Short mmCIF file of C-alpha atoms in Angstrom, two decimals:
data_model
loop_
_atom_site.label_atom_id
_atom_site.label_comp_id
_atom_site.label_asym_id
_atom_site.label_seq_id
_atom_site.Cartn_x
_atom_site.Cartn_y
_atom_site.Cartn_z
CA UNK A 231 -24.04 12.72 8.09
CA UNK A 232 -20.97 11.69 6.16
CA UNK A 233 -21.44 7.63 5.69
CA UNK A 234 -18.34 5.43 4.76
CA UNK A 235 -17.73 1.92 4.13
CA UNK A 236 -14.19 0.87 5.04
CA UNK A 237 -12.67 -2.70 3.58
CA UNK A 238 -9.42 -3.84 5.36
CA UNK A 239 -9.58 -2.08 8.53
CA UNK A 240 -7.73 -4.36 10.56
CA UNK A 241 -5.15 -4.63 7.52
CA UNK A 242 -1.68 -2.33 7.47
CA UNK A 243 -3.20 0.07 4.88
CA UNK A 244 -7.06 0.53 6.16
CA UNK A 245 -6.05 0.35 9.62
CA UNK A 246 -4.00 3.29 9.22
CA UNK A 247 -6.41 4.78 7.52
CA UNK A 248 -9.24 4.27 9.41
CA UNK A 249 -6.89 6.13 12.44
CA UNK A 250 -6.30 9.23 10.68
CA UNK A 251 -9.78 9.20 9.18
CA UNK A 252 -11.25 8.77 12.39
CA UNK A 253 -8.94 11.14 13.97
CA UNK A 254 -9.36 14.16 12.10
CA UNK A 255 -13.15 13.22 11.43
CA UNK A 256 -14.94 11.58 14.46
CA UNK A 257 -18.28 12.70 13.58
CA UNK A 258 -18.18 10.30 10.38
CA UNK A 259 -20.60 7.44 10.23
CA UNK A 260 -18.14 4.83 9.52
CA UNK A 261 -19.05 1.06 8.73
CA UNK A 262 -16.14 -1.70 8.54
CA UNK A 263 -16.66 -4.80 6.82
CA UNK A 264 -14.22 -7.41 8.88
CA UNK A 265 -13.55 -11.24 8.51
CA UNK A 266 -14.76 -12.44 12.10
CA UNK A 267 -15.67 -11.82 15.91
CA UNK A 268 -11.91 -11.60 16.56
CA UNK A 269 -11.11 -9.13 14.68
CA UNK A 270 -14.03 -7.45 14.97
CA UNK A 271 -13.55 -7.22 18.84
CA UNK A 272 -9.98 -6.26 19.04
CA UNK A 273 -11.42 -3.04 16.04
CA UNK A 274 -14.44 -2.45 18.80
CA UNK A 275 -12.25 -2.14 21.43
CA UNK A 276 -10.53 1.08 20.14
CA UNK A 277 -13.36 2.48 17.65
CA UNK A 278 -16.52 1.72 19.38
CA UNK A 279 -18.11 3.98 17.72
CA UNK A 280 -17.35 1.90 14.19
CA UNK A 281 -20.21 -0.01 12.90
CA UNK A 282 -18.98 -3.77 12.03
CA UNK A 283 -20.42 -5.89 9.23
CA UNK A 284 -18.85 -9.51 9.06
CA UNK A 285 -18.08 -10.79 5.56
CA UNK A 286 -15.35 -11.31 3.13
CA UNK A 287 -14.30 -10.13 -0.24
CA UNK A 288 -16.52 -12.99 -1.60
CA UNK A 289 -19.64 -11.92 0.30
CA UNK A 290 -21.05 -10.18 -2.66
CA UNK A 291 -24.51 -9.18 -1.75
CA UNK A 292 -23.30 -7.82 1.78
CA UNK A 293 -20.61 -5.84 -0.20
CA UNK A 294 -23.61 -4.50 -2.65
CA UNK A 295 -26.01 -3.84 0.13
CA UNK A 296 -23.75 -2.02 1.96
CA UNK A 297 -21.98 0.12 -0.67
CA UNK A 298 -25.45 1.38 -1.34
CA UNK A 299 -25.97 2.60 1.94
CA UNK A 300 -22.56 4.93 1.93
CA UNK A 301 -21.74 7.51 0.57
CA UNK A 302 -17.92 6.87 0.25
CA UNK A 303 -15.95 3.42 -0.17
CA UNK A 304 -12.93 3.19 1.02
CA UNK A 305 -11.71 -0.04 -0.69
CA UNK A 306 -8.17 -1.16 1.14
CA UNK A 307 -8.35 -4.69 1.19
CA UNK A 308 -7.50 -6.31 -1.31
CA UNK A 309 -6.15 -4.92 -4.74
CA UNK A 310 -6.50 -7.78 -7.11
CA UNK A 311 -10.15 -9.31 -5.92
CA UNK A 312 -12.30 -8.45 -8.81
CA UNK A 313 -15.90 -9.78 -7.58
CA UNK A 314 -15.38 -7.39 -4.59
CA UNK A 315 -14.57 -4.28 -6.49
CA UNK A 316 -17.33 -5.19 -8.88
CA UNK A 317 -19.64 -6.02 -5.91
CA UNK A 318 -18.47 -2.31 -4.27
CA UNK A 319 -19.55 -0.36 -7.79
CA UNK A 320 -23.02 -2.13 -8.15
CA UNK A 321 -23.84 -1.15 -5.13
CA UNK A 322 -22.95 2.46 -5.31
CA UNK A 323 -24.28 2.68 -8.49
CA UNK A 324 -28.26 1.93 -7.10
CA UNK A 325 -27.92 4.94 -5.01
CA UNK A 326 -29.93 7.42 -6.25
CA UNK A 327 -27.40 10.47 -5.70
CA UNK A 328 -24.26 7.65 -6.57
CA UNK A 329 -21.52 7.95 -4.30
CA UNK A 330 -17.65 7.75 -4.58
CA UNK A 331 -15.15 4.61 -5.07
CA UNK A 332 -11.62 5.01 -3.69
CA UNK A 333 -9.85 1.85 -4.69
CA UNK A 334 -6.49 0.97 -3.68
CA UNK A 335 -4.55 -0.42 -6.21
CA UNK A 336 -0.18 -0.10 -6.27
CA UNK A 337 2.65 0.46 -8.41
CA UNK A 338 3.67 -3.03 -8.50
CA UNK A 339 1.63 -2.42 -12.23
CA UNK A 340 4.14 -0.78 -13.19
CA UNK A 341 6.81 -4.01 -13.24
CA UNK A 342 4.95 -5.15 -16.11
CA UNK A 343 8.04 -4.23 -18.25
CA UNK A 344 10.47 -6.30 -16.30
CA UNK A 345 8.06 -9.30 -15.68
CA UNK A 346 7.59 -9.18 -19.94
CA UNK A 347 11.65 -9.53 -20.37
CA UNK A 348 11.87 -11.61 -17.03
CA UNK A 349 14.95 -9.13 -15.84
CA UNK A 350 15.58 -9.00 -11.91
CA UNK A 351 17.91 -6.35 -10.39
CA UNK A 352 18.60 -4.15 -13.21
CA UNK A 353 17.88 -0.36 -13.23
CA UNK A 354 15.08 0.79 -15.91
CA UNK A 355 15.32 4.30 -16.94
CA UNK A 356 11.15 4.00 -17.63
CA UNK A 357 9.75 6.92 -15.47
CA UNK A 358 5.37 6.98 -15.30
CA UNK A 359 3.74 10.05 -13.81
CA UNK A 360 0.06 10.19 -12.82
CA UNK A 361 -0.65 13.64 -14.61
CA UNK A 362 0.75 14.10 -18.58
CA UNK A 363 1.80 10.24 -18.72
CA UNK A 364 -2.01 9.32 -17.34
CA UNK A 365 -2.96 8.02 -20.48
CA UNK A 366 -0.08 5.31 -20.67
CA UNK A 367 -1.01 4.26 -16.96
CA UNK A 368 -4.67 3.69 -17.95
CA UNK A 369 -3.78 1.81 -20.98
CA UNK A 370 -1.26 -0.73 -19.18
CA UNK A 371 -1.54 -4.44 -20.56
CA UNK A 372 -4.46 -6.45 -19.27
CA UNK A 373 -1.74 -8.88 -17.81
CA UNK A 374 -0.18 -6.07 -15.74
CA UNK A 375 -0.42 -6.74 -12.09
CA UNK A 376 -3.44 -5.20 -10.25
CA UNK A 377 -5.28 -4.40 -13.99
CA UNK A 378 -7.54 -7.28 -13.26
CA UNK A 379 -9.41 -4.76 -10.79
CA UNK A 380 -8.07 -1.30 -12.02
CA UNK A 381 -9.74 -2.24 -15.19
CA UNK A 382 -13.38 -2.55 -12.98
CA UNK A 383 -12.97 0.95 -11.32
CA UNK A 384 -11.77 2.90 -14.21
CA UNK A 385 -14.74 1.47 -16.28
CA UNK A 386 -16.93 2.09 -13.65
CA UNK A 387 -15.62 5.94 -13.20
CA UNK A 388 -16.21 6.23 -17.24
CA UNK A 389 -20.01 5.29 -17.18
CA UNK A 390 -22.24 8.23 -19.30
CA UNK A 391 -24.52 8.05 -15.93
CA UNK A 392 -21.74 9.54 -13.87
CA UNK A 393 -23.56 7.88 -10.60
CA UNK A 394 -20.09 6.13 -9.54
CA UNK A 395 -16.99 8.44 -9.08
CA UNK A 396 -14.11 6.78 -8.89
CA UNK A 397 -10.28 7.18 -7.71
CA UNK A 398 -7.52 4.59 -7.83
CA UNK A 399 -4.83 4.89 -5.09
CA UNK A 400 -1.53 3.51 -5.85
CA UNK A 401 1.14 3.40 -3.13
CA UNK A 402 4.61 2.44 -3.83
CA UNK A 403 6.72 0.26 -1.29
CA UNK A 404 5.24 1.44 2.21
CA UNK A 405 6.76 1.32 5.30
CA UNK A 406 6.55 2.77 9.05
CA UNK A 407 4.33 1.66 12.05
CA UNK A 408 1.41 1.22 11.13
CA UNK A 409 -1.51 2.76 13.53
CA UNK A 410 -4.20 0.75 13.06
CA UNK A 411 -5.84 -1.58 15.53
CA UNK A 412 -4.26 -4.99 14.21
CA UNK A 413 -1.68 -5.65 11.41
CA UNK A 414 1.12 -2.82 11.90
CA UNK A 415 3.77 -4.05 9.69
CA UNK A 416 4.40 -3.83 5.88
CA UNK A 417 6.01 -6.58 3.59
CA UNK A 418 8.63 -5.65 1.15
CA UNK A 419 11.54 -4.43 2.89
CA UNK A 420 10.66 -6.12 6.53
CA UNK A 421 10.65 -9.28 4.86
CA UNK A 422 14.00 -8.52 3.24
CA UNK A 423 15.43 -7.65 6.63
CA UNK A 424 13.75 -10.61 8.23
CA UNK A 425 15.20 -13.07 5.57
CA UNK A 426 18.65 -11.24 6.11
CA UNK A 427 18.38 -12.20 10.16
CA UNK A 428 17.50 -15.39 9.09
CA UNK A 429 20.09 -16.10 6.87
CA UNK A 430 22.77 -14.24 8.36
CA UNK A 431 23.94 -12.44 5.72
CA UNK A 432 22.91 -9.34 3.63
CA UNK A 433 21.17 -10.45 -0.12
CA UNK A 434 20.14 -8.45 -3.40
CA UNK A 435 18.48 -9.64 -6.11
CA UNK A 436 20.91 -10.26 -8.53
CA UNK A 437 22.84 -6.64 -9.61
CA UNK A 438 20.25 -4.86 -7.17
CA UNK A 439 20.03 -1.69 -9.14
CA UNK A 440 16.58 -2.26 -9.90
CA UNK A 441 14.37 1.52 -8.54
CA UNK A 442 11.19 1.61 -6.43
CA UNK A 443 9.34 4.46 -5.17
CA UNK A 444 8.63 4.91 -1.21
CA UNK A 445 5.80 6.14 0.67
CA UNK A 446 5.44 6.08 4.52
CA UNK A 447 2.12 4.78 6.03
CA UNK A 448 1.11 8.10 7.43
CA UNK A 449 1.60 10.18 4.25
CA UNK A 450 -0.49 7.51 2.49
CA UNK A 451 -3.31 7.96 4.63
CA UNK A 452 -2.89 11.69 4.62
CA UNK A 453 -3.77 11.24 0.91
CA UNK A 454 -6.88 9.00 1.92
CA UNK A 455 -8.22 11.61 3.84
CA UNK A 456 -7.53 14.20 1.20
CA UNK A 457 -9.70 12.19 -0.90
CA UNK A 458 -12.65 11.57 1.23
CA UNK A 459 -12.66 15.27 2.14
CA UNK A 460 -13.01 16.59 -1.61
CA UNK A 461 -15.64 13.47 -2.00
CA UNK A 462 -18.00 14.96 0.97
CA UNK A 463 -17.82 18.17 -1.17
CA UNK A 464 -19.32 16.29 -4.04
CA UNK A 465 -15.96 15.98 -5.56
CA UNK A 466 -14.18 19.06 -5.12
CA UNK A 467 -11.46 19.80 -6.52
CA UNK A 468 -10.12 16.14 -6.55
CA UNK A 469 -10.22 13.94 -10.30
CA UNK A 470 -11.95 11.33 -10.39
CA UNK A 471 -13.16 8.83 -13.48
CA UNK A 472 -10.76 8.28 -16.58
CA UNK A 473 -7.85 10.10 -14.74
CA UNK A 474 -8.84 9.79 -11.31
CA UNK A 475 -5.46 7.71 -10.74
CA UNK A 476 -2.80 8.88 -8.03
CA UNK A 477 0.25 7.66 -7.25
CA UNK A 478 1.24 8.05 -3.89
CA UNK A 479 5.35 8.23 -3.13
CA UNK A 480 8.41 10.13 -1.93
CA UNK A 481 10.99 9.55 -4.23
CA UNK A 482 12.82 6.56 -5.48
CA UNK A 483 15.59 4.13 -3.88
CA UNK A 484 17.55 1.90 -4.91
CA UNK A 485 17.29 -2.17 -3.76
CA UNK A 486 21.22 -2.25 -3.52
CA UNK A 487 20.96 0.67 -1.02
CA UNK A 488 18.23 -0.65 1.25
CA UNK A 489 20.22 -4.43 0.99
CA UNK A 490 23.72 -2.62 2.16
CA UNK A 491 21.77 -0.67 4.71
CA UNK A 492 20.04 -3.72 6.27
CA UNK A 493 23.31 -5.62 6.32
CA UNK A 494 25.18 -2.22 7.87
CA UNK A 495 22.69 -1.89 10.55
CA UNK A 496 22.12 -5.63 11.66
CA UNK A 497 26.12 -5.94 11.80
CA UNK A 498 26.31 -2.72 13.69
CA UNK A 499 23.87 -4.71 16.12
CA UNK A 500 26.00 -7.69 16.18
CA UNK A 501 22.73 -9.57 14.74
CA UNK A 502 24.80 -10.89 11.58
CA UNK A 503 28.52 -11.42 11.58
CA UNK A 504 29.38 -8.87 9.34
CA UNK A 505 28.17 -6.28 6.42
CA UNK A 506 28.63 -8.40 3.65
CA UNK A 507 25.69 -8.25 0.43
CA UNK A 508 25.63 -10.76 -1.89
CA UNK A 509 23.97 -11.18 -4.95
CA UNK A 510 20.93 -13.95 -5.27
CA UNK A 511 19.28 -15.22 -8.09
CA UNK A 512 15.50 -14.88 -9.13
CA UNK A 513 15.32 -18.51 -8.12
CA UNK A 514 16.94 -17.93 -4.70
CA UNK A 515 14.78 -14.77 -4.08
CA UNK A 516 12.08 -17.11 -4.03
CA UNK A 517 13.26 -19.35 -2.16
CA UNK A 518 14.05 -16.88 0.93
CA UNK A 519 10.14 -15.54 0.34
CA UNK A 520 7.07 -16.06 -1.96
CA UNK A 521 7.64 -13.91 -4.98
CA UNK A 522 11.04 -12.39 -3.49
CA UNK A 523 12.13 -11.49 -6.79
CA UNK A 524 9.30 -9.54 -7.11
CA UNK A 525 9.42 -7.67 -4.22
CA UNK A 526 12.93 -7.33 -4.36
CA UNK A 527 14.32 -7.40 -8.01
CA UNK A 528 12.03 -5.35 -10.42
CA UNK A 529 11.52 -1.48 -11.25
CA UNK A 530 8.41 0.42 -10.34
CA UNK A 531 8.80 3.90 -10.77
CA UNK A 532 6.25 6.69 -10.45
CA UNK A 533 6.01 10.21 -9.79
CA UNK A 534 2.84 11.21 -8.26
CA UNK A 535 1.86 14.60 -9.42
CA UNK A 536 -1.68 14.69 -9.58
CA UNK A 537 -2.05 14.65 -5.15
CA UNK A 538 0.04 17.43 -4.87
CA UNK A 539 -1.33 19.50 -7.40
CA UNK A 540 -5.09 18.92 -7.13
CA UNK A 541 -5.30 18.13 -3.57
CA UNK A 542 -2.25 19.92 -2.01
CA UNK A 543 -0.83 16.68 -0.79
CA UNK A 544 2.72 16.23 0.24
CA UNK A 545 4.63 14.03 1.97
CA UNK A 546 6.39 15.25 5.41
CA UNK A 547 7.66 11.80 7.21
CA UNK A 548 11.16 10.26 6.78
CA UNK A 549 12.65 8.28 4.41
CA UNK A 550 12.69 4.97 3.85
CA UNK A 551 16.56 4.76 4.48
CA UNK A 552 16.05 6.48 7.62
CA UNK A 553 13.71 3.88 9.01
CA UNK A 554 15.75 0.80 8.53
CA UNK A 555 17.21 0.75 11.84
CA UNK A 556 13.68 0.51 13.35
CA UNK A 557 12.64 -2.06 10.81
CA UNK A 558 15.73 -4.24 11.40
CA UNK A 559 15.37 -3.69 15.51
CA UNK A 560 11.29 -5.18 14.94
CA UNK A 561 12.26 -7.56 12.59
CA UNK A 562 14.74 -8.78 15.69
CA UNK A 563 11.90 -8.54 18.19
CA UNK A 564 9.62 -10.38 16.21
CA UNK A 565 12.42 -13.52 15.88
CA UNK A 566 13.62 -13.20 19.33
CA UNK A 567 16.94 -12.15 18.72
CA UNK A 568 16.68 -9.09 20.72
CA UNK A 569 14.34 -7.95 23.56
CA UNK A 570 11.90 -5.11 23.50
CA UNK A 571 12.21 -2.41 26.00
CA UNK A 572 9.33 -3.81 28.34
CA UNK A 573 11.42 -7.04 28.71
CA UNK A 574 14.55 -5.47 29.33
CA UNK A 575 13.26 -3.39 31.45
CA UNK A 576 11.57 -6.18 33.54
CA UNK A 577 14.67 -8.15 33.49
#
């Protein structure tokens, strides 16, 4: 029986991945790390066959032990926790037959150039790809976002013993309703929509010409499932180790276009006075949301070629701009600005 350890199972990314994996392979033996009994009860009510272990990412001994008992570790909990990554690697390395680590990073690592230059809201022509441009990606400077953990995973995958086979999954801006047991909401675009509704006016960081790539949460989960499928085959057609790096994306978007779409829809729904979009400074963006200037003001341009070539993966869900109405509607309900369907039906 295939044994899988998953972290972040009650989070947005891990929760949807658990849903997709459980639906595709209900016979797999899955163990989930959860922080407390409340989250455990929520998960168990939906997935009674999932084994729960209680701890957090600082529970080094627990992570090592559980990883040593798993064929595959799907690590979706935290892209920037080196201790957890090292513990999971150590556990898999203890296995006589070794194992697979699928680690979640993010294309935020590609923002390092803007961060170094202090440029916000300006378009960059720099485009990274994970196939013939892999050497550039795996040698980004150590101070780039997520590199503190990416380097641990890459080093483990490059060990001569070959016992720990690794893949790094790098999603871009994620959107869409999660199907997991707890958190079903993403951050970047959702917090922008929330801030627009709270301030009553649309905004972008400076000129808003900076570009990111996008991915629907369900398309992302399908990429995890494909990697797990290949791991079950002993590696299969997937790339592991030094070049096992996967951007998961479905094309570009400009943040000014997202800002305009949010303001237009919110104004049409009479949630804000008009569809004006104003430029805000880096400092003002930080006041709207922690790290707002990073989330909304930098460039992260990626081309995910590897998953399409070696996994046969392709995105099929609708794009980000098409999803703006449901995002704004959801944030309006959360803020109490509108009623949900059930509340409206009951009067």
